[in-house]
Amino acid sequence: MSKHVRLHHFSGGRFQPKDIPVVQEGPLSVYVNGQELVTLLCTPSKLEALVVGFLAFEGIIRGLEDIQSLTVLEEDGYADVRLTSDFVPPRRRIHTSGCGGGITFSLETHGSAAMEDNSSVDPRSLFPLIRELYVEAQSYRESRGIHAAALADGEKLVIVTEDVGRHNAIDKICGEAMLRGIPTTGKVLLATGRISSEMLRKGAHMGTPIVVSRTSATTMSIDLAKRLGLTLIGYVRGDSFYVYSHPERLVLPKPAPVLSR
């Protein structure tokens, strides 16, 4: 997902040639039933998962059974999807707040009911999960120019993805979970980038009651998390973090009773 580039490094008052890893980025044009839907600027990894996740989040498919065939030609930046039913391209496009000006066709959340999920996690378990995410995110460690995301079961990471776009990384989580048959409901969604409202909406779509970021949230994502019943957590650093909404899912275990002699 990264390639080494020769550049000039200025340090100590002088220039020196240096090779450093740089994140790869390229266009992926997605065609559905022969019609061009969108061109995504992305990192060339897990592209099948990216396409499936994007289609699922946009409401174009509800499951893998809606896809007749999927062909991705990475070198050509081309993905061809054949659905089992007719397809009419959406007319409404919304530019997201993500890097590169992403596109979504729907932000329908006003009629969504609040998530009813009684699961809980030990708040201290989030720190090793974030640390594990940075260990697994190889391209992030190499270049620091990429976003990473993960799906966790509360104890370990189940899926890890990386992409130059924050939204793409979440799309890949959804798509890989569908392709591998991994349930997302009740899981924890982690990300290295800022949690915007559209990313929070994707967490709600997957049924992940807890969404965690190493960085900040936005006012719209906080309001949305409160309304949809999601626990939104940000600024996970060291041994602390901020809880923006629904802290009731974070439960410290009760100490064992002391037996008297």
Tab-separated table of C-alpha atoms in Angstrom:
chain	number	residue	atom	x	y	z
A	1	MET	CA	0.000	0.000	0.000
A	2	SER	CA	3.043	2.258	0.023
A	3	LYS	CA	6.001	2.698	-2.296
A	4	HIS	CA	9.419	4.200	-1.721
A	5	VAL	CA	10.035	7.612	-3.263
A	6	ARG	CA	13.392	9.381	-3.644
A	7	LEU	CA	13.279	12.948	-2.336
A	8	HIS	CA	15.443	15.704	-0.884
A	9	HIS	CA	15.484	15.863	2.903
A	10	PHE	CA	16.437	19.201	4.493
A	11	SER	CA	17.896	18.733	7.971
A	12	GLY	CA	20.712	20.298	9.952
A	13	GLY	CA	21.003	23.154	7.479
A	14	ARG	CA	21.623	20.995	4.387
A	15	PHE	CA	19.868	18.807	1.831
A	16	GLN	CA	20.387	15.066	1.557
A	17	PRO	CA	18.794	12.510	-0.781
A	18	LYS	CA	16.509	10.063	1.001
A	19	ASP	CA	14.107	7.243	0.198
A	20	ILE	CA	10.873	7.205	2.203
A	21	PRO	CA	7.632	5.183	1.968
A	22	VAL	CA	4.675	7.120	0.553
A	23	VAL	CA	1.058	5.963	0.571
A	24	GLN	CA	-0.329	4.885	-2.787
A	25	GLU	CA	-3.512	6.550	-4.028
A	26	GLY	CA	-5.448	6.032	-7.228
A	27	PRO	CA	-8.926	6.228	-8.758
A	28	LEU	CA	-11.354	3.310	-8.775
A	29	SER	CA	-14.312	3.774	-11.122
A	30	VAL	CA	-17.285	1.678	-10.033
A	31	TYR	CA	-19.806	0.565	-12.655
A	32	VAL	CA	-23.110	-1.025	-11.668
A	33	ASN	CA	-25.034	-2.929	-14.348
A	34	GLY	CA	-22.951	-1.152	-16.970
A	35	GLN	CA	-23.607	2.352	-15.626
A	36	GLU	CA	-20.911	4.468	-14.006
A	37	LEU	CA	-21.817	5.099	-10.372
A	38	VAL	CA	-18.814	6.801	-8.794
A	39	THR	CA	-15.045	7.154	-8.906
A	40	LEU	CA	-13.405	6.615	-5.530
A	41	LEU	CA	-9.935	7.905	-4.682
A	42	CYS	CA	-8.482	5.135	-2.577
A	43	THR	CA	-5.535	3.013	-1.532
A	44	PRO	CA	-5.278	-0.145	-3.691
A	45	SER	CA	-5.944	-2.749	-1.005
A	46	LYS	CA	-9.049	-4.809	-0.238
A	47	LEU	CA	-10.806	-3.197	-3.197
A	48	GLU	CA	-13.547	-5.832	-3.348
A	49	ALA	CA	-14.375	-5.046	0.271
A	50	LEU	CA	-14.353	-1.317	-0.511
A	51	VAL	CA	-16.862	-1.725	-3.338
A	52	VAL	CA	-19.168	-4.017	-1.363
A	53	GLY	CA	-19.077	-1.756	1.694
A	54	PHE	CA	-19.742	1.380	-0.351
A	55	LEU	CA	-22.729	-0.211	-2.074
A	56	ALA	CA	-24.107	-1.437	1.252
A	57	PHE	CA	-23.798	1.933	2.966
A	58	GLU	CA	-25.467	3.676	0.029
A	59	GLY	CA	-28.416	1.284	0.168
A	60	ILE	CA	-27.728	-0.125	-3.298
A	61	ILE	CA	-27.372	-3.643	-1.894
A	62	ARG	CA	-28.690	-5.193	1.310
A	63	GLY	CA	-26.527	-8.302	1.196
A	64	LEU	CA	-24.217	-10.381	-0.969
A	65	GLU	CA	-27.248	-12.117	-2.445
A	66	ASP	CA	-27.972	-8.871	-4.338
A	67	ILE	CA	-24.672	-9.162	-6.244
A	68	GLN	CA	-24.566	-11.457	-9.260
A	69	SER	CA	-20.889	-10.804	-10.010
A	70	LEU	CA	-18.079	-8.486	-8.938
A	71	THR	CA	-14.915	-7.890	-10.955
A	72	VAL	CA	-12.121	-5.554	-9.856
A	73	LEU	CA	-9.214	-4.701	-12.160
A	74	GLU	CA	-6.751	-2.968	-9.855
A	75	GLU	CA	-4.266	-1.895	-12.526
A	76	ASP	CA	-7.057	-0.346	-14.607
A	77	GLY	CA	-8.786	1.284	-11.627
A	78	TYR	CA	-12.045	-0.362	-12.637
A	79	ALA	CA	-14.756	-2.289	-10.801
A	80	ASP	CA	-17.735	-3.906	-12.514
A	81	VAL	CA	-20.732	-4.935	-10.418
A	82	ARG	CA	-23.673	-6.881	-11.779
A	83	LEU	CA	-26.746	-6.902	-9.571
A	84	THR	CA	-29.508	-9.486	-9.521
A	85	SER	CA	-32.041	-6.682	-10.083
A	86	ASP	CA	-32.370	-3.487	-12.099
A	87	PHE	CA	-30.400	-0.430	-11.030
A	88	VAL	CA	-31.240	3.260	-11.284
A	89	PRO	CA	-28.305	5.557	-10.376
A	90	PRO	CA	-29.073	7.949	-7.498
A	91	ARG	CA	-29.377	11.597	-8.504
A	92	ARG	CA	-28.542	13.236	-5.195
A	93	ARG	CA	-24.842	13.512	-4.399
A	94	ILE	CA	-23.450	14.828	-1.121
A	95	HIS	CA	-19.812	15.854	-0.751
A	96	THR	CA	-18.531	14.449	2.523
A	97	SER	CA	-16.111	16.139	4.906
A	98	GLY	CA	-13.489	13.443	4.379
A	99	CYS	CA	-10.098	13.873	2.766
A	100	GLY	CA	-10.359	14.232	-0.987
A	101	GLY	CA	-14.000	15.334	-0.975
A	102	GLY	CA	-15.760	11.979	-0.880
A	103	ILE	CA	-19.216	11.308	-2.252
A	104	THR	CA	-22.284	9.809	-0.639
A	105	PHE	CA	-25.773	9.576	-2.069
A	106	SER	CA	-27.688	9.352	1.190
A	107	LEU	CA	-27.605	10.726	4.699
A	108	GLU	CA	-30.986	9.348	5.716
A	109	THR	CA	-30.956	9.139	9.507
A	110	HIS	CA	-33.889	11.313	10.574
A	111	GLY	CA	-36.283	8.382	10.647
A	112	SER	CA	-33.843	5.967	12.237
A	113	ALA	CA	-34.740	4.563	15.632
A	114	ALA	CA	-32.291	4.677	18.521
A	115	MET	CA	-30.145	1.573	18.819
A	116	GLU	CA	-31.315	-0.826	21.490
A	117	ASP	CA	-28.178	-2.560	22.661
A	118	ASN	CA	-27.454	-3.513	26.246
A	119	SER	CA	-23.874	-4.661	25.692
A	120	SER	CA	-21.096	-3.176	27.793
A	121	VAL	CA	-17.310	-3.137	27.828
A	122	ASP	CA	-14.664	-2.454	30.409
A	123	PRO	CA	-13.417	1.054	29.503
A	124	ARG	CA	-9.849	-0.061	30.187
A	125	SER	CA	-10.111	-2.635	27.366
A	126	LEU	CA	-10.152	0.149	24.770
A	127	PHE	CA	-6.509	1.091	25.333
A	128	PRO	CA	-4.997	-2.251	24.233
A	129	LEU	CA	-7.397	-2.314	21.260
A	130	ILE	CA	-6.154	1.070	20.045
A	131	ARG	CA	-2.549	-0.031	20.573
A	132	GLU	CA	-3.208	-3.240	18.635
A	133	LEU	CA	-4.713	-1.212	15.799
A	134	TYR	CA	-1.488	0.763	15.428
A	135	VAL	CA	0.548	-2.456	15.510
A	136	GLU	CA	-1.590	-4.047	12.773
A	137	ALA	CA	-1.712	-0.896	10.629
A	138	GLN	CA	1.593	-1.460	8.856
A	139	SER	CA	1.234	1.299	6.265
A	140	TYR	CA	0.376	3.817	8.962
A	141	ARG	CA	3.532	2.942	10.854
A	142	GLU	CA	5.620	3.253	7.696
A	143	SER	CA	4.266	6.477	6.224
A	144	ARG	CA	1.950	8.185	8.766
A	145	GLY	CA	-0.067	9.241	5.728
A	146	ILE	CA	-2.962	6.816	5.902
A	147	HIS	CA	-6.044	6.117	8.006
A	148	ALA	CA	-6.737	2.831	9.745
A	149	ALA	CA	-9.937	1.305	11.089
A	150	ALA	CA	-10.815	-1.892	12.900
A	151	LEU	CA	-13.719	-3.993	14.076
A	152	ALA	CA	-13.276	-5.504	17.534
A	153	ASP	CA	-15.231	-7.924	19.671
A	154	GLY	CA	-14.216	-6.143	22.867
A	155	GLU	CA	-11.148	-8.302	23.435
A	156	LYS	CA	-9.350	-8.462	20.081
A	157	LEU	CA	-9.420	-6.982	16.595
A	158	VAL	CA	-11.412	-9.008	14.081
A	159	ILE	CA	-10.842	-6.880	10.945
A	160	VAL	CA	-8.231	-4.195	10.217
A	161	THR	CA	-8.269	-1.940	7.143
A	162	GLU	CA	-6.225	0.994	5.878
A	163	ASP	CA	-6.905	3.651	3.281
A	164	VAL	CA	-5.929	7.175	2.341
A	165	GLY	CA	-9.576	8.094	2.950
A	166	ARG	CA	-11.213	7.821	6.378
A	167	HIS	CA	-14.540	6.839	4.873
A	168	ASN	CA	-12.960	4.239	2.623
A	169	ALA	CA	-11.397	2.519	5.629
A	170	ILE	CA	-14.856	2.152	7.221
A	171	ASP	CA	-16.366	0.981	3.918
A	172	LYS	CA	-13.697	-1.720	3.765
A	173	ILE	CA	-14.630	-2.848	7.286
A	174	CYS	CA	-18.263	-3.288	6.263
A	175	GLY	CA	-17.404	-4.972	2.970
A	176	GLU	CA	-14.887	-7.399	4.447
A	177	ALA	CA	-17.327	-8.333	7.205
A	178	MET	CA	-19.964	-9.129	4.568
A	179	LEU	CA	-17.532	-11.082	2.395
A	180	ARG	CA	-16.277	-13.124	5.363
A	181	GLY	CA	-19.662	-13.550	7.003
A	182	ILE	CA	-18.629	-11.741	10.194
A	183	PRO	CA	-21.523	-10.147	12.118
A	184	THR	CA	-20.920	-6.483	12.952
A	185	THR	CA	-23.812	-6.052	15.377
A	186	GLY	CA	-22.633	-5.505	18.925
A	187	LYS	CA	-19.000	-5.006	17.918
A	188	VAL	CA	-16.713	-2.025	18.605
A	189	LEU	CA	-15.684	0.189	15.668
A	190	LEU	CA	-12.279	1.877	15.988
A	191	ALA	CA	-10.680	4.502	13.759
A	192	THR	CA	-7.545	6.621	13.733
A	193	GLY	CA	-9.229	9.580	12.043
A	194	ARG	CA	-11.802	12.141	13.097
A	195	ILE	CA	-15.348	10.787	13.490
A	196	SER	CA	-17.642	12.895	11.323
A	197	SER	CA	-21.408	12.551	11.080
A	198	GLU	CA	-21.316	10.367	7.976
A	199	MET	CA	-18.798	8.024	9.592
A	200	LEU	CA	-21.011	7.830	12.686
A	201	ARG	CA	-23.914	6.974	10.386
A	202	LYS	CA	-21.900	4.074	8.998
A	203	GLY	CA	-21.306	2.777	12.507
A	204	ALA	CA	-25.047	2.914	13.134
A	205	HIS	CA	-25.692	1.101	9.844
A	206	MET	CA	-23.417	-1.756	10.945
A	207	GLY	CA	-25.014	-1.922	14.381
A	208	THR	CA	-21.784	-1.156	16.254
A	209	PRO	CA	-22.954	0.435	19.526
A	210	ILE	CA	-19.505	1.782	20.438
A	211	VAL	CA	-17.467	3.969	18.068
A	212	VAL	CA	-13.938	4.910	19.129
A	213	SER	CA	-11.399	7.322	17.652
A	214	ARG	CA	-7.919	8.352	18.659
A	215	THR	CA	-8.822	11.905	17.631
A	216	SER	CA	-11.888	14.123	17.857
A	217	ALA	CA	-15.560	14.030	16.946
A	218	THR	CA	-17.669	16.770	15.350
A	219	THR	CA	-20.734	18.522	16.760
A	220	MET	CA	-22.979	16.837	14.213
A	221	SER	CA	-21.584	13.374	14.949
A	222	ILE	CA	-22.075	13.942	18.693
A	223	ASP	CA	-25.700	15.011	18.199
A	224	LEU	CA	-26.272	12.041	15.912
A	225	ALA	CA	-24.697	9.610	18.382
A	226	LYS	CA	-26.961	10.871	21.160
A	227	ARG	CA	-30.053	10.498	18.977
A	228	LEU	CA	-29.154	7.085	17.572
A	229	GLY	CA	-28.069	5.640	20.910
A	230	LEU	CA	-24.380	5.114	20.095
A	231	THR	CA	-21.514	5.467	22.544
A	232	LEU	CA	-19.057	7.868	20.904
A	233	ILE	CA	-15.517	8.032	22.285
A	234	GLY	CA	-12.617	10.238	21.198
A	235	TYR	CA	-9.109	11.332	22.093
A	236	VAL	CA	-7.970	7.929	23.304
A	237	ARG	CA	-4.507	8.794	24.588
A	238	GLY	CA	-2.424	7.091	27.251
A	239	ASP	CA	-4.894	6.041	29.922
A	240	SER	CA	-7.677	8.539	29.192
A	241	PHE	CA	-10.392	9.343	26.665
A	242	TYR	CA	-13.504	11.503	26.179
A	243	VAL	CA	-17.017	10.023	26.137
A	244	TYR	CA	-19.367	12.219	24.093
A	245	SER	CA	-22.547	10.157	24.407
A	246	HIS	CA	-24.154	7.188	26.167
A	247	PRO	CA	-21.465	6.378	28.762
A	248	GLU	CA	-23.675	3.681	30.294
A	249	ARG	CA	-22.072	1.028	28.063
A	250	LEU	CA	-18.703	1.562	29.747
A	251	VAL	CA	-18.754	-0.427	32.960
A	252	LEU	CA	-15.895	-1.050	35.362
A	253	PRO	CA	-16.008	-4.546	36.872
A	254	LYS	CA	-16.931	-4.649	40.525
A	255	PRO	CA	-14.082	-5.622	42.857
A	256	ALA	CA	-14.215	-9.121	44.249
A	257	PRO	CA	-15.716	-9.237	47.739
A	258	VAL	CA	-13.290	-9.585	50.618
A	259	LEU	CA	-14.083	-12.688	52.621
A	260	SER	CA	-13.867	-12.223	56.358
A	261	ARG	CA	-12.167	-14.877	58.423
